[in-house]
Short mmCIF file of C-alpha atoms in Angstrom, two decimals:
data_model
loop_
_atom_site.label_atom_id
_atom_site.label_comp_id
_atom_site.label_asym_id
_atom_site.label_seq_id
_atom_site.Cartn_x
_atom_site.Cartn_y
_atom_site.Cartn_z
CA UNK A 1 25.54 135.76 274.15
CA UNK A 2 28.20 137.31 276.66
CA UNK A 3 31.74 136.87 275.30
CA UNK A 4 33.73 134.23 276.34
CA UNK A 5 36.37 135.22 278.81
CA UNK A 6 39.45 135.76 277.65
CA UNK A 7 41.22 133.01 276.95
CA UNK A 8 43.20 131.33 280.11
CA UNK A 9 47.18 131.90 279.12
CA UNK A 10 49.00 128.60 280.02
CA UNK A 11 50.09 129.29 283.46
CA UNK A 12 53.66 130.44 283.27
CA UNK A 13 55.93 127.86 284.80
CA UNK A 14 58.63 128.75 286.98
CA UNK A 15 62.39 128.80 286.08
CA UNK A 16 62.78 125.00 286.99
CA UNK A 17 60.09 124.19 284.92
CA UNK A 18 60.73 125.85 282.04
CA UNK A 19 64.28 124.04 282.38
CA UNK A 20 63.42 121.08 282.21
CA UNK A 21 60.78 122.09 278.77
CA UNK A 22 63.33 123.34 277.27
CA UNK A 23 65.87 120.47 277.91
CA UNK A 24 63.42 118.14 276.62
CA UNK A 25 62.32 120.28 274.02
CA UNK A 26 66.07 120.16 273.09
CA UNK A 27 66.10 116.03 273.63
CA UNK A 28 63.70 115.22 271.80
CA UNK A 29 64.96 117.20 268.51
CA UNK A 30 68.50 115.26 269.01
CA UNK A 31 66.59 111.65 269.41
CA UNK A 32 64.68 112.22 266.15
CA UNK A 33 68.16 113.27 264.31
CA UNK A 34 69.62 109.82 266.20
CA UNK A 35 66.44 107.71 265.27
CA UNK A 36 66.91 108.79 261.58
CA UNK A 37 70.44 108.67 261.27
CA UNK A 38 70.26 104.91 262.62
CA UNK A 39 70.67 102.17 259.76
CA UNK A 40 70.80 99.06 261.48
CA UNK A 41 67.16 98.03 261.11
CA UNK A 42 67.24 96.33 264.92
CA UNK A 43 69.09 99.04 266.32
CA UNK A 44 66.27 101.28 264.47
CA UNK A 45 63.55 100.12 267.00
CA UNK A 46 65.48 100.54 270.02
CA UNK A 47 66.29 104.22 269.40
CA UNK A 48 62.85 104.33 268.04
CA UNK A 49 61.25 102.60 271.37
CA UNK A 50 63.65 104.87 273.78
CA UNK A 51 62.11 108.10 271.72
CA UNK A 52 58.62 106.98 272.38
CA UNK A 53 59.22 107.24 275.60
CA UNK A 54 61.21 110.66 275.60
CA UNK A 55 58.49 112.21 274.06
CA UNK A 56 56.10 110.44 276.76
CA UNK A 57 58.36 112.69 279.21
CA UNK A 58 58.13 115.36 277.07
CA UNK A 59 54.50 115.27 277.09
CA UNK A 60 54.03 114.75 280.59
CA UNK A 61 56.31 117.96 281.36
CA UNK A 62 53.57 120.11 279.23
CA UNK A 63 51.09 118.67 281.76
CA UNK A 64 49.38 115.87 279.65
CA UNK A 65 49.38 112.93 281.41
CA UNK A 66 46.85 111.06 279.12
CA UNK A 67 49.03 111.81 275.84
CA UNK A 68 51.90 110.61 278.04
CA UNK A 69 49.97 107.14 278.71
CA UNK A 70 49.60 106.86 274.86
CA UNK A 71 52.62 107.41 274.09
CA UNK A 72 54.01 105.25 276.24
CA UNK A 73 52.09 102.46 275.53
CA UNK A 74 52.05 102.66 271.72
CA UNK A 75 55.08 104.63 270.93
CA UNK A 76 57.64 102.90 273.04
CA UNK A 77 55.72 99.15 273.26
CA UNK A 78 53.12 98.51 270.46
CA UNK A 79 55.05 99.95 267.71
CA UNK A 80 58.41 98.63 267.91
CA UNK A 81 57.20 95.15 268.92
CA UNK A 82 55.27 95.20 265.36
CA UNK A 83 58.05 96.56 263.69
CA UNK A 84 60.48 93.97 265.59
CA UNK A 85 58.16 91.36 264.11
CA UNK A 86 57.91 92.62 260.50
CA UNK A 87 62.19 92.87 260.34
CA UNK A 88 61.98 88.80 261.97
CA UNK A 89 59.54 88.51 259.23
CA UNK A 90 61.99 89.72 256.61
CA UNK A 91 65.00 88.33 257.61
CA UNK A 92 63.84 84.58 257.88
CA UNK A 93 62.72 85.51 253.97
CA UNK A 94 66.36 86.76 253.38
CA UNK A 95 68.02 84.06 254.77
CA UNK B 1 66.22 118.26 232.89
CA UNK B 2 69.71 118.89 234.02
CA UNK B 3 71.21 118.61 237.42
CA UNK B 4 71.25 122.33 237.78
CA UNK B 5 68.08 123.14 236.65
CA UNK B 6 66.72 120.10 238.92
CA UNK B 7 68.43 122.19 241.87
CA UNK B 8 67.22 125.88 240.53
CA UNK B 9 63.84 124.26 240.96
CA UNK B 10 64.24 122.63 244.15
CA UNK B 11 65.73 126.03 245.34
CA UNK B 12 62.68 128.12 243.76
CA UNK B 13 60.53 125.58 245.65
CA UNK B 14 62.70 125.50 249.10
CA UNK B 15 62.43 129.32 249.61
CA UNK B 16 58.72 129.44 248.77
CA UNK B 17 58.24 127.04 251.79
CA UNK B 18 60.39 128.29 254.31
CA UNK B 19 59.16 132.09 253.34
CA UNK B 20 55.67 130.71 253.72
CA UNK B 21 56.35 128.37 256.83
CA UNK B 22 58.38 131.24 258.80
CA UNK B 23 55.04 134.19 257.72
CA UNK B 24 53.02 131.17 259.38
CA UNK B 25 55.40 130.87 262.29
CA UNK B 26 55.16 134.80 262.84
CA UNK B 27 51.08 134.59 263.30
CA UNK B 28 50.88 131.89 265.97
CA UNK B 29 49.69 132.82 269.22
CA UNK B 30 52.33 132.77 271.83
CA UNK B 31 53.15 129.54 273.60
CA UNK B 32 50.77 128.54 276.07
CA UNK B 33 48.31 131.82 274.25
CA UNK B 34 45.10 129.31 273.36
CA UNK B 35 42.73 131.38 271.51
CA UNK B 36 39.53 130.02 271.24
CA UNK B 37 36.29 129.72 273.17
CA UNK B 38 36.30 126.29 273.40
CA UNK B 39 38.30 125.10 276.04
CA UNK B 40 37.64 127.38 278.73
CA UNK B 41 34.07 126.79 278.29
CA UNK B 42 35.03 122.99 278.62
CA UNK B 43 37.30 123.65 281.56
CA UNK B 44 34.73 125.81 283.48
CA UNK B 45 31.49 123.35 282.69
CA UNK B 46 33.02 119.77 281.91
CA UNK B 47 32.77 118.85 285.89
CA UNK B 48 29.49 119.98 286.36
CA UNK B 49 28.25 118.60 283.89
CA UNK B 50 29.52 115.64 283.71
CA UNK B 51 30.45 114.60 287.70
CA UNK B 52 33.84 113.29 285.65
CA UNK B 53 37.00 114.70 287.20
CA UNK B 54 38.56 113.24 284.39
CA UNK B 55 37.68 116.10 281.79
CA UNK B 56 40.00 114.75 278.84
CA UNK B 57 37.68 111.51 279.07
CA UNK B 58 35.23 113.74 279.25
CA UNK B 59 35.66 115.42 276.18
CA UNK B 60 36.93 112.59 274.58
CA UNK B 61 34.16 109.97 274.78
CA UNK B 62 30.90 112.13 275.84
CA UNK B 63 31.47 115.82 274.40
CA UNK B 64 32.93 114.69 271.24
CA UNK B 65 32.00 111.13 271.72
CA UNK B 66 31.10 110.72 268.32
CA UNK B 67 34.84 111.35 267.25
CA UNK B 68 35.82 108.74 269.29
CA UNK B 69 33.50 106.06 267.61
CA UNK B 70 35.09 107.04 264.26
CA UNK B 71 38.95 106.46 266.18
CA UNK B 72 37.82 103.56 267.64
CA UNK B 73 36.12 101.97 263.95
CA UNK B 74 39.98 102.92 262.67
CA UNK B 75 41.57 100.69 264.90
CA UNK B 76 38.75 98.02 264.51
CA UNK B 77 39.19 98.57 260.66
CA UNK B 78 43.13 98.13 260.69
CA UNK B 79 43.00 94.77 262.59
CA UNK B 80 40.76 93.25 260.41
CA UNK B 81 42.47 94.20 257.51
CA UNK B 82 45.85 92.61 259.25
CA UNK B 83 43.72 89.54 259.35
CA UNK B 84 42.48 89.46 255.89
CA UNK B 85 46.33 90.51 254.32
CA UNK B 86 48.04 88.46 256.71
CA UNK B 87 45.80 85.06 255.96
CA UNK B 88 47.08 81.96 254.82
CA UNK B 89 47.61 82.32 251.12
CA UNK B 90 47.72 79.35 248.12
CA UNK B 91 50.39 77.54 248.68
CA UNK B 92 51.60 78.49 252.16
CA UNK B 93 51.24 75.52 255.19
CA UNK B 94 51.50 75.87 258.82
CA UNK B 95 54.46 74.28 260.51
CA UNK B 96 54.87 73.75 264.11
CA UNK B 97 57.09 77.01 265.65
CA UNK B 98 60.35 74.53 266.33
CA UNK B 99 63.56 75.43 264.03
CA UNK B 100 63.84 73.33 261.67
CA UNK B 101 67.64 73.30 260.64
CA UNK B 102 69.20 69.87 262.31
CA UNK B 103 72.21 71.24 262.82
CA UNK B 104 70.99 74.38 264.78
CA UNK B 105 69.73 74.31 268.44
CA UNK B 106 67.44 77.20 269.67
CA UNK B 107 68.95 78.83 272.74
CA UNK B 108 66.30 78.46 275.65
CA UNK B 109 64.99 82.04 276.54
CA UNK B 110 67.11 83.32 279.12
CA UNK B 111 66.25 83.84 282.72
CA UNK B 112 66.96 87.12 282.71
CA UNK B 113 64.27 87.72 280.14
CA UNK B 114 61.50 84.70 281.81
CA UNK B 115 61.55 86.47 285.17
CA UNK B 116 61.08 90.15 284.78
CA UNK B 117 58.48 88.98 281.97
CA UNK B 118 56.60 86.52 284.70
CA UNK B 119 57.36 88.84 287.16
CA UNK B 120 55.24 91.73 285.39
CA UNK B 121 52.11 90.05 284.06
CA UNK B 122 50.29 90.04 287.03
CA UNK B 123 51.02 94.08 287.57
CA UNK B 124 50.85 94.66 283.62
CA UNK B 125 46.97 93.09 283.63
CA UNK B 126 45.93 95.56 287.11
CA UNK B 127 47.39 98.58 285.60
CA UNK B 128 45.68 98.12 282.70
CA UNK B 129 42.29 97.19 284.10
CA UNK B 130 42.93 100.08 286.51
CA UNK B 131 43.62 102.23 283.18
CA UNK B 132 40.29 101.27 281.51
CA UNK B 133 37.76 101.54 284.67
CA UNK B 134 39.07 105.03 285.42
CA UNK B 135 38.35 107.11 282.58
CA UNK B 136 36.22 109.09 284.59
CA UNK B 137 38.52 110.10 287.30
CA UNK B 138 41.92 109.72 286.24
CA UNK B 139 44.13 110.73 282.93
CA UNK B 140 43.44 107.29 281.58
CA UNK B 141 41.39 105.76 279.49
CA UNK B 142 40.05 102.41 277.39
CA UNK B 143 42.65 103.47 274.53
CA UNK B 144 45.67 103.33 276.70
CA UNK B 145 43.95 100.97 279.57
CA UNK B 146 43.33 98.23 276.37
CA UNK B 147 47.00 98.32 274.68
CA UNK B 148 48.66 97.68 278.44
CA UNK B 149 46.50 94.90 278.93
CA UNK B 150 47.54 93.43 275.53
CA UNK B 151 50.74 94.19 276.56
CA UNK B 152 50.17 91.44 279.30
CA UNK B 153 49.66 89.22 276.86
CA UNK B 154 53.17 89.86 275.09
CA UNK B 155 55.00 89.38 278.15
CA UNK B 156 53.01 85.50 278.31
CA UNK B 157 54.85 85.14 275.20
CA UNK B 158 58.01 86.23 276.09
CA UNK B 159 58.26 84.22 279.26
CA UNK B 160 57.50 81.08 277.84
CA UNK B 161 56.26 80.20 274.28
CA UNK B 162 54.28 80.79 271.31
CA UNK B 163 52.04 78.12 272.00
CA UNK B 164 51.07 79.31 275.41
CA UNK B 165 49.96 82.73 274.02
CA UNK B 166 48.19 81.07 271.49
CA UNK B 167 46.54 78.72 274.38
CA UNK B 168 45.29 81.95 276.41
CA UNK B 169 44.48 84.58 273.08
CA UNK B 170 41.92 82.18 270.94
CA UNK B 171 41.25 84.20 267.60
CA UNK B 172 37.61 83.67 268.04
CA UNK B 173 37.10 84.57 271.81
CA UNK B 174 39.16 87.47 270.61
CA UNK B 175 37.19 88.56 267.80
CA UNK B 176 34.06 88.24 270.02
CA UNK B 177 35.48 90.52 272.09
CA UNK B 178 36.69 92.82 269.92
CA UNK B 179 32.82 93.30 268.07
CA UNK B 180 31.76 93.26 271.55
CA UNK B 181 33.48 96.38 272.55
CA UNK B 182 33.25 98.12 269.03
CA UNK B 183 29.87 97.43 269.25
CA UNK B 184 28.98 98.02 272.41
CA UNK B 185 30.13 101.97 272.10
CA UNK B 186 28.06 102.00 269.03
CA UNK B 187 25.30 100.57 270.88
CA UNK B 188 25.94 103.18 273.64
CA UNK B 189 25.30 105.94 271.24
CA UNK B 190 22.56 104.57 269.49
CA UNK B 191 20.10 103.64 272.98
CA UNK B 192 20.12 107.74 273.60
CA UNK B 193 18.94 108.24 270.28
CA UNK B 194 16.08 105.26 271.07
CA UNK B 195 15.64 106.96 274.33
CA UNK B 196 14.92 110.54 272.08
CA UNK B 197 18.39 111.88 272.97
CA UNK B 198 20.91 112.83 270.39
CA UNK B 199 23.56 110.10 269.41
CA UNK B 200 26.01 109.12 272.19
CA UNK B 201 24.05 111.69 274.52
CA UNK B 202 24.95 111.07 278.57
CA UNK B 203 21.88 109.54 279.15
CA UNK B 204 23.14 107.46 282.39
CA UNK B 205 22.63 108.95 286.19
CA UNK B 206 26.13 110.73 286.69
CA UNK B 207 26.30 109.74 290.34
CA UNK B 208 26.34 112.35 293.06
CA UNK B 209 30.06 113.04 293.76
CA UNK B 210 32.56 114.51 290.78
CA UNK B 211 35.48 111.77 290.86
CA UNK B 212 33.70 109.00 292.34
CA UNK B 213 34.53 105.61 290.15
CA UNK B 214 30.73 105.27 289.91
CA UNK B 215 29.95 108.52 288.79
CA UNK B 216 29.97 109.92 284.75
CA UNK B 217 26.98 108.40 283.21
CA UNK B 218 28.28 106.80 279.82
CA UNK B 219 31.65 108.06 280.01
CA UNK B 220 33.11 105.02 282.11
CA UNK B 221 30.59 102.68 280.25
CA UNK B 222 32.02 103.19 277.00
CA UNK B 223 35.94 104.08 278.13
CA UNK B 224 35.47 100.45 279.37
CA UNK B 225 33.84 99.14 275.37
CA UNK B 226 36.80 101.15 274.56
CA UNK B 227 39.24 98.93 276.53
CA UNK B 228 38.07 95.64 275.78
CA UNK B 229 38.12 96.47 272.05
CA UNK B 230 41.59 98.23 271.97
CA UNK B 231 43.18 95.42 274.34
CA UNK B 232 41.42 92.46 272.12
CA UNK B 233 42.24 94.32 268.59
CA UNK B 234 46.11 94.75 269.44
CA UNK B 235 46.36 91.00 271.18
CA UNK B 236 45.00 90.09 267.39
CA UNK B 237 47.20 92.18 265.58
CA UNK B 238 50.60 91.10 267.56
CA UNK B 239 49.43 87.38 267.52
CA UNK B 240 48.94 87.86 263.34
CA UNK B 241 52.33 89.18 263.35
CA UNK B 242 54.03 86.36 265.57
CA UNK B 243 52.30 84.00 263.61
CA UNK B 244 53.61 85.21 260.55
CA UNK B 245 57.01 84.98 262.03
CA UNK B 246 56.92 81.86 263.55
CA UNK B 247 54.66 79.43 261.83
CA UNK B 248 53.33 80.43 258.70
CA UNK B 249 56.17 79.67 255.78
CA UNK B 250 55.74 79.33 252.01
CA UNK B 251 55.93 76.02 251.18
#
């Protein structure tokens, strides 16, 4: 069997490009350290829900638009609506 | 075990992992470097072989199609265990979703919150229908296509009550579908092996023209199981969840 070509280097973006991966790259390492430093359970899912979609962006920058969908749709909707739920859930026990 | 012998150990254990993690670090390809045969094989064949322009659908639910079926049983698996958990135990009752403290009046959901929601359903159910039939052309698919579609169904409840999303989501239509579209991608896989193919082989005409909606074979059949089985399981998990929060209390 005849080798495989060598495999295709990501296409090296131009300056803008690798901006704006870097800058998100950068966001998305400060919305973690804000999701996790975040007590207030409510508050929790909105930083959580506004990551989700960072790292849709994020994704989308490294050219992967499906990932991006996912992301988006569980990341910043599906999960924080369940965990929304679950804290209602608890509270109504606590109170 | 004293505090400082707890930290000499955690320290011991620290600098093993970030000598081992950093060694790791410095044998990675370079960014963007991928080294294996795999993908450019995909990248140079998936289109021709497939007619799917699509090729992360491709690969997803016809090259490694049977991964997919093993996904798809996880999310299948998960709501039915949500159902089973979250079922009405000894000793709990269902209560109508009204407040029930006399003093206490429920604000009305505000407009602001009603229109956008009302506003979006109609949009929220195309995208996602658009989402699941275009697997083969598109970076979509029946994963993401199915969870915006439930999605439509959240906003129902958010613009009005709990009673209408229970009126349009009935658990057992629901569950129907849900089987339905687990099944059906099972069923999928197991016809090419009836028809002497392996399992989940393309064994559908792929249509003349790469990109057309019609074309792929079994790639837009199942991303479309996919979709009604992914939309159905997460309508059933969020309407387990509001149920739990609204009507079932411990008596």
């Amino acid at each position: 069997m005849t080798p495989v070509a060598a495999a295709t280097p990501y296409p090296v973006p131009n300056a803008l490009m690798a901006t704006l991966q870097v800058t998100l790259l950068v966001l998305v390492a400060a919305g973690a350290f804000v999701v996790v430093r975040t007590r207030d359970r409510v508050r929790l899912v909105m930083t959580l829900s506004a990551y989700g979609v960072l790292l849709a962006v994020l994704f989308f920058a490294f050219q992967a638009p499906d990932v991006t969908l996912s992301e988006l749709t569980v990341g910043a909707v599906a999960l924080p609506i369940a965990a929304l739920l679950a804290i209602a859930k608890v509270r109504k026990r606590e109170e | 075990m004293t505090p400082r012998q707890r930290i000499a150990a955690f320290g011991v254990a620290i600098a093993g992992l970030v000598t081992c993690y950093l060694w790791a670090f410095a044998g990675l390809p370079g960014f963007g470097r991928y080294p294996g045969p795999y993908g450019p094989v995909i990248l140079r064949n998936a289109v021709a072989q497939t007619n799917a322009t699509g090729v992360v659908s491709a690969i997803n639910f016809d090259y490694r199609g049977f991964d997919t079926v093993g996904e798809e049983f996880i999310l299948f698996t998960a709501a039915a265990g949500m159902a089973v958990v979250l079922r009405l135990l000894r000793g709990e009752g269902e209560r109508s979703p009204v407040d029930e403290a006399a003093g206490r009046r429920v604000p009305p959901t505000s407009g602001a919150v009603r229109m956008p929601a009302l506003l979006l359903i109609g949009p929220t159910i195309l995208i996602g229908w658009w989402l699941s039939s275009h697997a083969q052309t598109d970076p979509s698919g029946g994963f993401q296509g199915g969870v915006v579609l439930a999605t439509a169904f959240i906003l129902v409840y958010l613009s009005g009550e709990f009673i209408a999303f229970r009126r349009i989501s009935p658990v057992d239509l629901l569950d129907a579908v849900e089987a339905i579209g687990a099944g059906g991608f099972a069923a999928i896989g197991v016809t090419a092996v009836a028809l002497g193919f392996p399992y989940l082989y393309n064994f559908l005409p792929l249509g003349h023209t790469p990109g057309a909606v019609s074309s792929s074979g079994t790639i837009a059949l199942i991303s479309f199981f996919v979709g009604l089985e992914v939309g159905a399981a997460f309508i059933l998990i969020v309407g387990e969840l509001l149920e739990q929060t609204l009507i079932v209390r411990s008596r």
